[in-house]
PDB file of C-alpha atoms in Angstrom:
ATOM      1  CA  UNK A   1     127.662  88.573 155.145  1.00 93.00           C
ATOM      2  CA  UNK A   2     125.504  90.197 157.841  1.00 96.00           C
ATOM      3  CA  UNK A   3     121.824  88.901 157.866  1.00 97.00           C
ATOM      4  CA  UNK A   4     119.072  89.667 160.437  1.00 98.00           C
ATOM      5  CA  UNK A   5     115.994  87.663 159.531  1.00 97.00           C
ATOM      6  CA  UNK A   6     112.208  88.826 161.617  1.00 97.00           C
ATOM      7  CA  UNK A   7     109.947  86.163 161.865  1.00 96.00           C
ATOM      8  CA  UNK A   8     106.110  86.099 163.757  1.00 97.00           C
ATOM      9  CA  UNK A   9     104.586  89.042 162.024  1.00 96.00           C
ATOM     10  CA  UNK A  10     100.894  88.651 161.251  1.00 97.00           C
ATOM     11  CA  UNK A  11      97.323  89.875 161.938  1.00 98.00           C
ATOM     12  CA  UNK A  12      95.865  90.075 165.256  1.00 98.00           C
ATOM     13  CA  UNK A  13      92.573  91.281 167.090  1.00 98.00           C
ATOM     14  CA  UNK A  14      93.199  94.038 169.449  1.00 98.00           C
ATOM     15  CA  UNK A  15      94.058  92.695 172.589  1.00 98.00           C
ATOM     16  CA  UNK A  16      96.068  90.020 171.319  1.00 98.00           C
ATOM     17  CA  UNK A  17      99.690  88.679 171.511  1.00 98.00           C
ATOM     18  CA  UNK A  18     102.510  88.286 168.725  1.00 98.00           C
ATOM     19  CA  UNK A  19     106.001  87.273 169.289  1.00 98.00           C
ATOM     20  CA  UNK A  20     108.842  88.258 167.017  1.00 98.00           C
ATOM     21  CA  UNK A  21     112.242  86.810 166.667  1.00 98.00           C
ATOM     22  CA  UNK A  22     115.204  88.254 164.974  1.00 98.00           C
ATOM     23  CA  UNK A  23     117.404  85.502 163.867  1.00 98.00           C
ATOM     24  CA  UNK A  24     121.673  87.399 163.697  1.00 98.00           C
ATOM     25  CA  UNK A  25     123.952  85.336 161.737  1.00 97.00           C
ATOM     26  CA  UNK A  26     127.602  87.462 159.947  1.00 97.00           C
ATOM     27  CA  UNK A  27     128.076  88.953 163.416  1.00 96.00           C
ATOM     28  CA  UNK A  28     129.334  88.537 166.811  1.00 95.00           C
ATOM     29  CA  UNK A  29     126.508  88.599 168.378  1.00 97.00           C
ATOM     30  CA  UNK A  30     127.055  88.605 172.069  1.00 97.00           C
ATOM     31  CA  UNK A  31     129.103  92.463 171.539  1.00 96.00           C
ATOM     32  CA  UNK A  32     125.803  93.986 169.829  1.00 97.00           C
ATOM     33  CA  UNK A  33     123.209  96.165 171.174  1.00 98.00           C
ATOM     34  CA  UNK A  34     119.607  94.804 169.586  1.00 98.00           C
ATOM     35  CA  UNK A  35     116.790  96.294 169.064  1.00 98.00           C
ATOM     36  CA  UNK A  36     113.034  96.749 167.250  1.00 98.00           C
ATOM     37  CA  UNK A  37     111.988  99.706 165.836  1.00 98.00           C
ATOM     38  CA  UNK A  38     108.609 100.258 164.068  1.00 98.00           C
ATOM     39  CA  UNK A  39     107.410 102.056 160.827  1.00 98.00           C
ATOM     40  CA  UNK A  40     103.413 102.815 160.445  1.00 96.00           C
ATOM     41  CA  UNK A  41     102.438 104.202 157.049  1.00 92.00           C
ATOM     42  CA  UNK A  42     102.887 107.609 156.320  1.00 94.00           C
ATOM     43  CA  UNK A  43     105.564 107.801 159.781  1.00 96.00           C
ATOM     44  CA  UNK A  44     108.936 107.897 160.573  1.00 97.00           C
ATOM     45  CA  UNK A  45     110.814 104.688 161.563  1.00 97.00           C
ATOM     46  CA  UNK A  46     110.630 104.920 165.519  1.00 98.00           C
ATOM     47  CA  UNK A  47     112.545 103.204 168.350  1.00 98.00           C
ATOM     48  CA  UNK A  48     110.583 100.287 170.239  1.00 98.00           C
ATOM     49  CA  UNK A  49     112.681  98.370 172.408  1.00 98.00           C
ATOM     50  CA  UNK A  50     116.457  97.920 172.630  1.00 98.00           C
ATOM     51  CA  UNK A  51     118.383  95.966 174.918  1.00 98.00           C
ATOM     52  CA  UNK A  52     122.200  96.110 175.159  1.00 97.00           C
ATOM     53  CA  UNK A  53     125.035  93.602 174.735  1.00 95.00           C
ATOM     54  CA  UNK A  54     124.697  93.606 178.701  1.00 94.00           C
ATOM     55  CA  UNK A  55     120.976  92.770 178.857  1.00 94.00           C
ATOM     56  CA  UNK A  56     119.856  96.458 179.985  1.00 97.00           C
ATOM     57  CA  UNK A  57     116.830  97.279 178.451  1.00 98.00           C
ATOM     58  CA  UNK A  58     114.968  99.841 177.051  1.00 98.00           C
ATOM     59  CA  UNK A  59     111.477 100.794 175.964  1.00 98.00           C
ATOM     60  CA  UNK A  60     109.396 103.869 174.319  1.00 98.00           C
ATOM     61  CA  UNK A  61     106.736 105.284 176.065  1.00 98.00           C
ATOM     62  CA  UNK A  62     103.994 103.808 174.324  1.00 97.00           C
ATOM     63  CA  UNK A  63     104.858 100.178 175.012  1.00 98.00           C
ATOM     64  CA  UNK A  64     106.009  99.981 178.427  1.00 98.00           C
ATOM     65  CA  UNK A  65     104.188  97.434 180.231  1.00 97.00           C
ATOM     66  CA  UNK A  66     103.150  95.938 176.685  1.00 98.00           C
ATOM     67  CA  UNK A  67     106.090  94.370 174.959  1.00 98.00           C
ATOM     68  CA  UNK A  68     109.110  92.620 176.657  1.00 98.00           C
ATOM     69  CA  UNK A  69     112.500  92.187 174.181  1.00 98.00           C
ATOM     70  CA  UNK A  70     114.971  89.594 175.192  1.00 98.00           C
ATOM     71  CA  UNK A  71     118.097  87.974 173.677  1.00 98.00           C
ATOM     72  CA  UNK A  72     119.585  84.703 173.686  1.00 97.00           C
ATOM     73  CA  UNK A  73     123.217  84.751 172.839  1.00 97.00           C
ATOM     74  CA  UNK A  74     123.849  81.276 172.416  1.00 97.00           C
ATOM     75  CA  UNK A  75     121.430  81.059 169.655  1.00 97.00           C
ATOM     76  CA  UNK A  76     121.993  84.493 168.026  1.00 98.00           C
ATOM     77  CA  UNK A  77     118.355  85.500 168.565  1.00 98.00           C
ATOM     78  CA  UNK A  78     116.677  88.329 170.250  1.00 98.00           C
ATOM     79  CA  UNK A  79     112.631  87.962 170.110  1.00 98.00           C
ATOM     80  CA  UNK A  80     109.984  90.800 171.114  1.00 98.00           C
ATOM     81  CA  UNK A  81     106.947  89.341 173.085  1.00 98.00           C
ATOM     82  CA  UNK A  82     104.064  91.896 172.385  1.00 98.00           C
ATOM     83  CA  UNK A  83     100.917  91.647 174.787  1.00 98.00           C
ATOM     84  CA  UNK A  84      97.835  94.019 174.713  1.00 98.00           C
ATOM     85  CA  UNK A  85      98.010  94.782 171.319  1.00 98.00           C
ATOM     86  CA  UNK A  86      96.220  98.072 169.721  1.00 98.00           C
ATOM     87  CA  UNK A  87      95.520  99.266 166.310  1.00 97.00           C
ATOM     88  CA  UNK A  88      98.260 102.419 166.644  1.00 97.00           C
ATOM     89  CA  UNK A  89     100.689  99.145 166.916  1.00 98.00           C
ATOM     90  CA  UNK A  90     100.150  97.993 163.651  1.00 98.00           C
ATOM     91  CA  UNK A  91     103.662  98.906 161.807  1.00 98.00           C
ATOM     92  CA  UNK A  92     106.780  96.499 159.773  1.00 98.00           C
ATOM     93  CA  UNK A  93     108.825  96.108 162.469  1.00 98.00           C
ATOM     94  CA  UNK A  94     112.252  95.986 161.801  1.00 98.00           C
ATOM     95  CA  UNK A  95     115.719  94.693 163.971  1.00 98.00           C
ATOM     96  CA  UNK A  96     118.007  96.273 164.115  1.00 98.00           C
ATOM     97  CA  UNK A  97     122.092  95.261 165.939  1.00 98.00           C
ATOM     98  CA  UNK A  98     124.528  97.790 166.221  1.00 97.00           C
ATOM     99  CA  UNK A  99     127.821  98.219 167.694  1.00 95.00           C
ATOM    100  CA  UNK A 100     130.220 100.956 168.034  1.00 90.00           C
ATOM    101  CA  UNK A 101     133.883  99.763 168.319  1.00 86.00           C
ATOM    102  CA  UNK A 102     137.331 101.973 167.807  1.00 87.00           C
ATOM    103  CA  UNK A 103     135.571 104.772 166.211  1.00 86.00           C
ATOM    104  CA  UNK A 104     133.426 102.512 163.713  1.00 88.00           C
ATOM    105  CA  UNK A 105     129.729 101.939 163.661  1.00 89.00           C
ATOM    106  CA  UNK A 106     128.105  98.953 162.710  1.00 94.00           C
ATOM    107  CA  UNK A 107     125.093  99.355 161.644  1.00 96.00           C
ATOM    108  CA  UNK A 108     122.660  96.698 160.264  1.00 97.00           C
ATOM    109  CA  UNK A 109     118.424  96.171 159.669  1.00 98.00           C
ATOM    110  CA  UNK A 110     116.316  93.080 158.766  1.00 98.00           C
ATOM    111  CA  UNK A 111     114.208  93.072 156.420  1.00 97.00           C
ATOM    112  CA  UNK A 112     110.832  94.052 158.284  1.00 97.00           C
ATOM    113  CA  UNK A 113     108.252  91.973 159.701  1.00 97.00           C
ATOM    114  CA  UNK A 114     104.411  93.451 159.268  1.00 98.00           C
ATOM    115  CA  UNK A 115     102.079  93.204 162.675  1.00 98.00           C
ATOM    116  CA  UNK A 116      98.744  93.966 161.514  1.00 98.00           C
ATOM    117  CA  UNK A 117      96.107  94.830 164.759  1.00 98.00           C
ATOM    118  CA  UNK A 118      92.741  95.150 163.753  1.00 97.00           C
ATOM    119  CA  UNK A 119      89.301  93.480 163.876  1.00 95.00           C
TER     120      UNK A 119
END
């Protein structure tokens, strides 16, 4: 059974810092691509930061500079450090691993973590 468990949601002025973790167990971890994406109320679920099973990295627009994702494959984790944090990033922020292998794609979401910026 796949499970992808977000931890180190919470409220926080603007200008803070939150770090998430995404705790992967049911998978091989190491041959996933990772990833957080974000859902504000009222928006579409959008991409924030992926990195692949080979470390390369990716970021949208809006956070670039901000947030920094990272894995650890010995300990089936990936965590998202988020610095400089605004209102327009308050969202449930969700991980996300998926893999594509001999025409399949594997495809799985935690349950959602909510990051609340505000004073």
């Amino acid at each position: 059974q796949v499970q992808l468990v977000e931890s180190g949601g919470g409220l926080v002025q603007p200008g803070g810092s939150l770090r998430l973790s995404c705790a992967a167990s049911g998978i091989s971890f190491s041959t996933y691509a990772m990833g957080w994406y974000r859902q504000a109320p009222g928006k579409q679920r959008e991409l924030v930061a992926t990195i692949t099973a080979a470390s390369w990295k990716n970021y949208a627009d809006s956070v670039k500079g901000r947030f920094t994702i990272s894995r650890d494959n010995g300990k089936n984790t990936m965590t998202l450090q988020m610095n400089s944090l605004k209102p327009e990033d308050t969202a449930v922020y969700y991980c996300n691993a998926h893999r594509l292998s001999l025409g399949n794609d594997f495809n799985y979401w935690g349950q959602g973590t909510q990051v609340t910026v505000s004073s």
